[in-house]
Tab-separated table of C-alpha atoms in Angstrom:
chain	number	residue	atom	x	y	z
A	1	UNK	CA	145.391	138.955	-23.812
A	2	UNK	CA	144.450	138.899	-27.454
A	3	UNK	CA	144.890	135.123	-27.609
A	4	UNK	CA	142.766	134.485	-24.520
A	5	UNK	CA	140.154	136.865	-25.922
A	6	UNK	CA	140.034	134.848	-29.109
A	7	UNK	CA	139.826	131.609	-27.127
A	8	UNK	CA	136.709	132.922	-25.415
A	9	UNK	CA	135.086	133.202	-28.846
A	10	UNK	CA	135.304	129.377	-29.080
A	11	UNK	CA	137.582	129.394	-32.159
A	12	UNK	CA	138.595	125.669	-32.486
A	13	UNK	CA	141.893	126.376	-34.299
A	14	UNK	CA	143.079	128.794	-31.662
A	15	UNK	CA	141.977	126.418	-28.920
A	16	UNK	CA	144.137	123.622	-30.394
A	17	UNK	CA	147.063	126.038	-30.796
A	18	UNK	CA	146.772	127.174	-27.188
A	19	UNK	CA	146.516	123.582	-25.998
A	20	UNK	CA	149.690	122.649	-27.958
A	21	UNK	CA	151.619	125.591	-26.524
A	22	UNK	CA	150.524	124.722	-22.993
A	23	UNK	CA	151.502	121.057	-23.496
A	24	UNK	CA	154.928	122.009	-24.859
A	25	UNK	CA	155.526	124.356	-21.935
A	26	UNK	CA	154.625	121.608	-19.455
A	27	UNK	CA	156.965	119.126	-21.225
A	28	UNK	CA	159.772	121.689	-21.148
A	29	UNK	CA	159.318	122.298	-17.441
A	30	UNK	CA	159.265	118.551	-16.718
A	31	UNK	CA	162.431	118.053	-18.800
A	32	UNK	CA	164.284	120.808	-16.962
A	33	UNK	CA	163.148	119.388	-13.634
A	34	UNK	CA	164.363	115.916	-14.638
A	35	UNK	CA	167.784	117.125	-15.818
A	36	UNK	CA	168.530	119.598	-13.023
A	37	UNK	CA	166.891	117.848	-10.062
A	38	UNK	CA	166.502	114.124	-10.679
A	39	UNK	CA	169.614	113.446	-12.864
A	40	UNK	CA	171.943	116.005	-11.289
A	41	UNK	CA	173.672	113.418	-9.119
A	42	UNK	CA	174.263	111.128	-12.100
A	43	UNK	CA	175.874	113.926	-14.107
A	44	UNK	CA	177.932	114.998	-11.122
A	45	UNK	CA	179.241	111.491	-10.474
A	46	UNK	CA	179.963	111.095	-14.192
A	47	UNK	CA	182.079	114.266	-14.188
A	48	UNK	CA	183.887	113.183	-11.047
A	49	UNK	CA	184.759	109.886	-12.734
A	50	UNK	CA	186.514	111.691	-15.588
A	51	UNK	CA	189.548	113.924	-15.570
A	52	UNK	CA	192.073	115.411	-17.974
A	53	UNK	CA	195.691	114.397	-18.443
A	54	UNK	CA	198.089	116.783	-20.145
A	55	UNK	CA	200.752	115.263	-22.416
A	56	UNK	CA	203.918	116.999	-23.586
A	57	UNK	CA	204.543	116.553	-27.331
A	58	UNK	CA	208.252	117.052	-28.190
A	59	UNK	CA	209.199	119.218	-31.151
A	60	UNK	CA	211.227	117.967	-34.109
A	61	UNK	CA	214.856	118.847	-33.459
A	62	UNK	CA	216.577	121.087	-35.992
A	63	UNK	CA	219.172	119.712	-38.418
A	64	UNK	CA	222.913	120.417	-38.351
A	65	UNK	CA	224.437	120.892	-41.811
A	66	UNK	CA	227.747	121.881	-43.352
A	67	UNK	CA	228.348	125.031	-45.395
A	68	UNK	CA	226.839	123.440	-48.545
A	69	UNK	CA	223.731	122.017	-46.858
A	70	UNK	CA	225.030	118.452	-46.434
A	71	UNK	CA	223.357	116.919	-43.388
A	72	UNK	CA	225.552	116.087	-40.399
A	73	UNK	CA	222.753	115.481	-37.866
A	74	UNK	CA	219.073	114.941	-38.664
A	75	UNK	CA	215.908	113.221	-37.481
A	76	UNK	CA	214.409	110.020	-38.771
A	77	UNK	CA	211.049	108.420	-38.021
A	78	UNK	CA	210.907	105.316	-35.865
A	79	UNK	CA	207.783	103.167	-36.209
A	80	UNK	CA	206.397	101.196	-33.285
A	81	UNK	CA	203.429	98.834	-33.019
A	82	UNK	CA	201.514	99.885	-29.896
A	83	UNK	CA	198.510	98.571	-27.994
A	84	UNK	CA	195.692	100.746	-26.658
A	85	UNK	CA	194.878	98.950	-23.436
A	86	UNK	CA	191.473	100.593	-22.984
A	87	UNK	CA	190.188	98.528	-25.911
A	88	UNK	CA	191.184	95.309	-24.145
A	89	UNK	CA	189.108	95.857	-21.009
A	90	UNK	CA	186.527	93.221	-21.982
A	91	UNK	CA	189.316	90.720	-22.623
A	92	UNK	CA	190.812	91.493	-19.209
A	93	UNK	CA	187.447	90.831	-17.533
A	94	UNK	CA	186.885	87.562	-19.418
A	95	UNK	CA	190.353	86.294	-18.542
A	96	UNK	CA	189.853	87.301	-14.907
A	97	UNK	CA	186.631	85.276	-14.754
A	98	UNK	CA	188.430	82.290	-16.291
A	99	UNK	CA	191.254	82.428	-13.750
A	100	UNK	CA	189.002	83.126	-10.780
A	101	UNK	CA	188.742	80.015	-8.566
A	102	UNK	CA	185.359	78.323	-8.357
A	103	UNK	CA	183.721	75.690	-6.208
A	104	UNK	CA	181.294	72.996	-7.346
A	105	UNK	CA	178.417	72.033	-5.030
A	106	UNK	CA	175.708	69.381	-5.534
A	107	UNK	CA	172.197	70.274	-4.451
A	108	UNK	CA	169.958	67.300	-3.658
A	109	UNK	CA	166.166	67.794	-3.727
A	110	UNK	CA	164.066	66.884	-0.687
A	111	UNK	CA	163.300	63.183	-0.226
A	112	UNK	CA	159.701	63.558	-1.428
A	113	UNK	CA	160.964	65.028	-4.764
A	114	UNK	CA	163.871	62.682	-5.450
A	115	UNK	CA	161.680	60.424	-7.591
A	116	UNK	CA	160.944	63.310	-9.938
A	117	UNK	CA	164.034	65.558	-9.691
A	118	UNK	CA	167.713	64.669	-9.990
A	119	UNK	CA	170.536	66.370	-8.043
A	120	UNK	CA	171.810	69.608	-9.603
A	121	UNK	CA	175.401	70.827	-9.821
A	122	UNK	CA	175.982	74.475	-8.971
A	123	UNK	CA	179.206	76.372	-9.654
A	124	UNK	CA	180.015	79.521	-7.731
A	125	UNK	CA	183.043	81.792	-7.422
A	126	UNK	CA	185.283	81.676	-4.384
A	127	UNK	CA	185.205	84.871	-2.375
A	128	UNK	CA	188.558	86.704	-2.630
A	129	UNK	CA	189.950	89.530	-0.559
A	130	UNK	CA	191.230	92.734	-2.176
A	131	UNK	CA	194.897	91.663	-2.360
A	132	UNK	CA	194.031	88.307	-3.932
A	133	UNK	CA	191.641	89.941	-6.390
A	134	UNK	CA	194.200	92.591	-7.422
A	135	UNK	CA	196.908	89.962	-7.937
A	136	UNK	CA	194.558	87.860	-10.047
A	137	UNK	CA	193.568	90.867	-12.162
A	138	UNK	CA	197.243	91.659	-12.790
A	139	UNK	CA	197.854	88.093	-13.918
A	140	UNK	CA	194.807	88.211	-16.199
A	141	UNK	CA	195.921	91.496	-17.801
A	142	UNK	CA	199.458	90.277	-18.354
A	143	UNK	CA	198.235	86.988	-19.841
A	144	UNK	CA	195.974	88.790	-22.323
A	145	UNK	CA	198.667	91.273	-23.353
A	146	UNK	CA	201.369	88.599	-23.611
A	147	UNK	CA	199.159	86.558	-25.962
A	148	UNK	CA	198.510	89.648	-28.090
A	149	UNK	CA	202.212	90.524	-28.184
A	150	UNK	CA	203.184	86.970	-29.104
A	151	UNK	CA	200.776	86.957	-32.059
A	152	UNK	CA	201.867	90.419	-33.246
A	153	UNK	CA	205.603	89.723	-33.007
A	154	UNK	CA	205.309	86.315	-34.661
A	155	UNK	CA	203.465	87.809	-37.649
A	156	UNK	CA	205.942	90.678	-37.898
A	157	UNK	CA	208.950	88.389	-37.353
A	158	UNK	CA	210.019	90.650	-34.495
A	159	UNK	CA	211.652	89.463	-31.246
A	160	UNK	CA	209.333	89.441	-28.229
A	161	UNK	CA	210.497	91.904	-25.576
A	162	UNK	CA	207.565	92.100	-23.170
A	163	UNK	CA	208.597	92.468	-19.538
A	164	UNK	CA	205.989	92.185	-16.827
A	165	UNK	CA	207.579	94.930	-14.729
A	166	UNK	CA	207.474	97.429	-17.584
A	167	UNK	CA	203.909	96.468	-18.424
A	168	UNK	CA	202.694	96.906	-14.843
A	169	UNK	CA	204.490	100.255	-14.597
A	170	UNK	CA	202.838	101.458	-17.795
A	171	UNK	CA	199.408	100.238	-16.673
A	172	UNK	CA	199.657	101.956	-13.302
A	173	UNK	CA	201.140	105.307	-14.408
A	174	UNK	CA	200.672	105.750	-18.184
A	175	UNK	CA	197.422	103.944	-18.947
A	176	UNK	CA	196.093	106.762	-21.127
A	177	UNK	CA	199.031	106.402	-23.551
A	178	UNK	CA	199.637	103.538	-26.016
A	179	UNK	CA	201.854	100.682	-24.883
A	180	UNK	CA	204.654	99.886	-27.406
A	181	UNK	CA	205.014	96.161	-28.042
A	182	UNK	CA	207.221	96.050	-31.179
A	183	UNK	CA	209.665	98.924	-31.586
A	184	UNK	CA	211.890	100.208	-34.391
A	185	UNK	CA	210.159	98.332	-37.218
A	186	UNK	CA	211.920	98.138	-40.572
A	187	UNK	CA	210.316	98.717	-43.967
A	188	UNK	CA	209.437	95.057	-44.449
A	189	UNK	CA	207.743	94.834	-41.049
A	190	UNK	CA	205.845	98.071	-41.712
A	191	UNK	CA	204.585	96.616	-44.995
A	192	UNK	CA	203.478	93.429	-43.234
A	193	UNK	CA	201.686	95.499	-40.625
A	194	UNK	CA	199.827	97.546	-43.241
A	195	UNK	CA	198.882	94.410	-45.169
A	196	UNK	CA	197.925	91.972	-42.416
A	197	UNK	CA	196.603	94.352	-39.741
A	198	UNK	CA	193.956	96.183	-41.739
A	199	UNK	CA	191.544	96.662	-38.831
A	200	UNK	CA	193.526	95.613	-35.770
A	201	UNK	CA	191.817	95.597	-32.408
A	202	UNK	CA	193.574	97.899	-29.931
A	203	UNK	CA	196.646	98.003	-32.202
A	204	UNK	CA	198.087	100.979	-34.034
A	205	UNK	CA	201.269	101.972	-35.861
A	206	UNK	CA	202.889	104.990	-34.226
A	207	UNK	CA	205.728	107.188	-35.403
A	208	UNK	CA	208.316	108.902	-33.211
A	209	UNK	CA	211.270	111.057	-34.170
A	210	UNK	CA	214.811	110.028	-33.226
A	211	UNK	CA	218.172	111.757	-33.655
A	212	UNK	CA	220.474	110.259	-36.282
A	213	UNK	CA	224.040	111.058	-37.336
A	214	UNK	CA	224.224	109.682	-40.891
A	215	UNK	CA	228.037	109.886	-41.129
A	216	UNK	CA	228.474	108.111	-37.780
A	217	UNK	CA	231.881	109.109	-36.330
A	218	UNK	CA	232.389	112.092	-38.650
A	219	UNK	CA	232.993	115.288	-36.614
A	220	UNK	CA	231.619	113.498	-33.562
A	221	UNK	CA	233.658	115.526	-31.051
A	222	UNK	CA	232.394	118.760	-32.568
A	223	UNK	CA	228.747	117.799	-33.031
A	224	UNK	CA	228.453	116.193	-29.600
A	225	UNK	CA	225.650	113.897	-28.468
A	226	UNK	CA	222.050	114.086	-27.258
A	227	UNK	CA	220.491	112.145	-24.426
A	228	UNK	CA	216.950	111.302	-23.365
A	229	UNK	CA	215.350	114.120	-21.450
A	230	UNK	CA	212.083	114.552	-19.564
A	231	UNK	CA	212.497	118.156	-18.403
A	232	UNK	CA	210.728	121.205	-19.798
A	233	UNK	CA	212.795	123.765	-21.662
A	234	UNK	CA	213.020	127.365	-20.504
A	235	UNK	CA	209.734	129.192	-21.027
A	236	UNK	CA	207.636	126.017	-21.373
A	237	UNK	CA	204.864	124.815	-19.138
A	238	UNK	CA	206.382	122.435	-16.598
A	239	UNK	CA	203.166	120.813	-15.319
A	240	UNK	CA	202.466	117.680	-17.362
A	241	UNK	CA	201.049	114.311	-16.471
A	242	UNK	CA	202.986	112.506	-19.202
A	243	UNK	CA	205.953	113.351	-21.394
A	244	UNK	CA	206.653	111.776	-24.760
A	245	UNK	CA	210.293	110.788	-25.518
A	246	UNK	CA	212.493	113.835	-26.108
A	247	UNK	CA	216.188	114.691	-26.418
A	248	UNK	CA	218.470	117.423	-25.189
A	249	UNK	CA	222.063	118.235	-26.120
A	250	UNK	CA	224.800	117.039	-23.806
A	251	UNK	CA	228.058	117.793	-25.609
A	252	UNK	CA	229.421	119.932	-28.450
A	253	UNK	CA	227.215	121.824	-30.867
A	254	UNK	CA	224.171	119.921	-29.638
A	255	UNK	CA	224.367	121.473	-26.180
A	256	UNK	CA	225.800	124.837	-27.238
A	257	UNK	CA	222.807	125.537	-29.493
A	258	UNK	CA	220.299	123.283	-27.752
A	259	UNK	CA	217.767	126.090	-27.289
A	260	UNK	CA	217.660	126.877	-31.028
A	261	UNK	CA	217.762	123.235	-32.153
A	262	UNK	CA	215.204	121.958	-29.666
A	263	UNK	CA	212.233	124.062	-30.757
A	264	UNK	CA	209.152	124.377	-28.570
A	265	UNK	CA	207.139	121.421	-27.314
A	266	UNK	CA	203.375	121.179	-27.799
A	267	UNK	CA	200.572	120.077	-25.513
A	268	UNK	CA	197.611	117.749	-25.877
A	269	UNK	CA	194.950	116.737	-23.384
A	270	UNK	CA	193.607	113.239	-22.842
A	271	UNK	CA	190.232	112.684	-21.173
A	272	UNK	CA	190.322	109.573	-18.990
A	273	UNK	CA	187.706	107.852	-16.845
A	274	UNK	CA	187.975	106.865	-13.209
A	275	UNK	CA	190.050	103.759	-14.021
A	276	UNK	CA	192.554	105.729	-16.097
A	277	UNK	CA	191.494	104.545	-19.564
A	278	UNK	CA	191.615	107.036	-22.426
A	279	UNK	CA	188.318	108.425	-23.705
A	280	UNK	CA	189.211	111.284	-26.085
A	281	UNK	CA	192.192	113.524	-26.781
A	282	UNK	CA	192.666	117.015	-28.208
A	283	UNK	CA	195.752	118.977	-29.216
A	284	UNK	CA	195.903	122.312	-27.405
A	285	UNK	CA	199.233	123.653	-28.667
A	286	UNK	CA	201.053	122.142	-31.674
A	287	UNK	CA	204.797	121.624	-31.377
A	288	UNK	CA	207.095	124.148	-33.093
A	289	UNK	CA	210.115	122.504	-34.784
A	290	UNK	CA	213.651	123.673	-34.048
A	291	UNK	CA	215.788	125.787	-36.340
A	292	UNK	CA	218.375	124.379	-38.747
A	293	UNK	CA	222.020	125.104	-37.971
A	294	UNK	CA	224.586	125.690	-40.730
A	295	UNK	CA	228.296	125.268	-39.944
A	296	UNK	CA	231.392	126.508	-41.745
A	297	UNK	CA	232.593	122.901	-42.049
A	298	UNK	CA	233.049	121.338	-45.469
A	299	UNK	CA	231.959	117.707	-45.498
A	300	UNK	CA	234.525	116.608	-48.094
A	301	UNK	CA	237.387	118.370	-46.292
A	302	UNK	CA	236.246	116.889	-42.985
A	303	UNK	CA	236.220	113.380	-44.430
A	304	UNK	CA	239.708	113.719	-45.923
A	305	UNK	CA	241.057	115.255	-42.713
A	306	UNK	CA	239.765	112.406	-40.584
A	307	UNK	CA	241.092	109.832	-43.062
A	308	UNK	CA	244.556	111.418	-42.949
A	309	UNK	CA	244.451	111.626	-39.166
A	310	UNK	CA	243.645	107.926	-38.889
A	311	UNK	CA	246.672	107.125	-41.029
A	312	UNK	CA	248.907	109.336	-38.921
A	313	UNK	CA	247.448	108.394	-35.533
A	314	UNK	CA	247.699	104.660	-35.853
A	315	UNK	CA	249.897	104.469	-32.768
A	316	UNK	CA	248.863	107.423	-30.606
A	317	UNK	CA	245.942	109.889	-30.463
A	318	UNK	CA	245.954	113.083	-32.479
A	319	UNK	CA	243.917	116.090	-33.588
A	320	UNK	CA	243.751	118.306	-36.660
A	321	UNK	CA	242.144	121.620	-37.666
A	322	UNK	CA	241.763	122.969	-41.214
A	323	UNK	CA	240.993	126.677	-41.689
A	324	UNK	CA	240.507	129.063	-44.572
A	325	UNK	CA	243.377	131.536	-44.170
A	326	UNK	CA	241.482	134.250	-46.027
A	327	UNK	CA	238.242	134.212	-44.022
A	328	UNK	CA	239.176	132.320	-40.864
A	329	UNK	CA	236.384	129.776	-41.402
A	330	UNK	CA	236.972	126.386	-39.809
A	331	UNK	CA	236.628	123.859	-42.629
A	332	UNK	CA	237.418	120.718	-40.632
A	333	UNK	CA	238.020	119.654	-37.036
A	334	UNK	CA	239.046	116.097	-36.276
A	335	UNK	CA	240.172	114.114	-33.261
A	336	UNK	CA	241.301	110.504	-32.968
A	337	UNK	CA	240.221	108.120	-31.473
A	338	UNK	CA	236.603	109.035	-32.001
A	339	UNK	CA	233.173	107.602	-31.185
A	340	UNK	CA	229.799	107.060	-32.817
A	341	UNK	CA	227.144	109.390	-31.266
A	342	UNK	CA	224.392	107.079	-32.551
A	343	UNK	CA	225.381	104.585	-29.848
A	344	UNK	CA	224.320	106.972	-27.108
A	345	UNK	CA	220.810	107.154	-28.561
A	346	UNK	CA	220.057	103.496	-29.213
A	347	UNK	CA	222.183	102.246	-26.287
A	348	UNK	CA	225.491	100.392	-26.220
A	349	UNK	CA	226.360	96.788	-25.632
A	350	UNK	CA	229.091	95.883	-23.159
A	351	UNK	CA	231.586	95.318	-25.987
A	352	UNK	CA	230.785	98.675	-27.566
A	353	UNK	CA	231.130	100.526	-24.276
A	354	UNK	CA	234.597	99.029	-23.744
A	355	UNK	CA	235.841	99.967	-27.220
A	356	UNK	CA	238.055	103.064	-27.728
A	357	UNK	CA	235.856	106.136	-27.514
A	358	UNK	CA	232.944	104.064	-26.305
A	359	UNK	CA	232.897	105.468	-22.794
A	360	UNK	CA	232.581	109.230	-23.088
A	361	UNK	CA	233.067	111.312	-19.975
A	362	UNK	CA	229.794	113.246	-19.849
A	363	UNK	CA	231.119	115.477	-17.086
A	364	UNK	CA	233.348	117.321	-19.531
A	365	UNK	CA	230.538	119.248	-21.121
A	366	UNK	CA	231.419	121.887	-23.664
A	367	UNK	CA	229.120	124.830	-23.212
A	368	UNK	CA	228.307	127.351	-25.881
A	369	UNK	CA	231.003	129.779	-24.734
A	370	UNK	CA	233.750	127.172	-25.259
A	371	UNK	CA	232.655	126.120	-28.743
A	372	UNK	CA	234.935	126.937	-31.684
A	373	UNK	CA	233.689	129.542	-34.199
A	374	UNK	CA	232.204	127.055	-36.664
A	375	UNK	CA	228.566	128.142	-36.741
A	376	UNK	CA	227.682	129.955	-39.944
A	377	UNK	CA	223.988	130.760	-39.513
A	378	UNK	CA	220.624	129.654	-38.187
A	379	UNK	CA	217.882	129.390	-40.780
A	380	UNK	CA	214.154	128.898	-40.639
A	381	UNK	CA	212.659	125.796	-39.112
A	382	UNK	CA	213.266	122.128	-39.805
């Protein structure tokens, strides 16, 4: 009331102030009306076109070590060159337009204009049904990706391993995740990638963790093997759209102490649009690495025991156990013939699978209760 009373006194400054406040209020009301009434359908359709995808991030598996801390099973990084397909959408559209069939028609002007105008050539696209259009789009996508893969692999000196079936499966079910095109790069290839792909379009260098047994066949029957696994561990959220590569124990120590070694997986969310392309991603829960496992084994004693067993078991299979008579600790456990657990991770060739110890009967699983007393302690996290 005081302001309106002052306005009645014809104060010019207060009149301009009141006019500015009234104008701002009107603009605010118009803006709210535009956002909540006029543009509400646009925002609603935009939200309906986007959705979240949850991705399971595997934890780093714990190490297995002997009594002195010598590593018997560990994890090593594997580097892959991967394509983000959402950044190639424009290339897919261009290639689709190139492959799309067209017709050429000649338009002649009326007879009274032919002296001044020449016939014109008009190109138009052939009308396709949905099945024909989808097939053509698949061919366009595969052609673009195959050209990209060929250039990448040739520069990295890496064999080309693009399969159309795998690509179509990834595009239809895992579009929000990167598509690996060159896997298991060595140090030289990684250096070439860092040097020659400074600002690559849709290309990135990704790291994944893989299980490695550095001593190969050493204590293989005791350590066991791990296999690829897509299931959630006990106590984890089981509802995921996608799952990154993970391992679980199948035999020996790996399965007996799988819960402690496996750790706890993390979760990230990926925002995708209506066509499935990735927009943004956020990590909700970071992965918790597994615990390290220390055994009573002695690496040097284990090596000498297996060497002696190979000399003795040249004709027939055999087994040996070395124990400390004072404490009862198992210092070495060996069995011959043996196998290389690394083969079950990277995959075996036909010749390797037919070699002695190559085909391992996975049905004879050794659960935790049947394991020998070789575990010394669990410590910290890897």
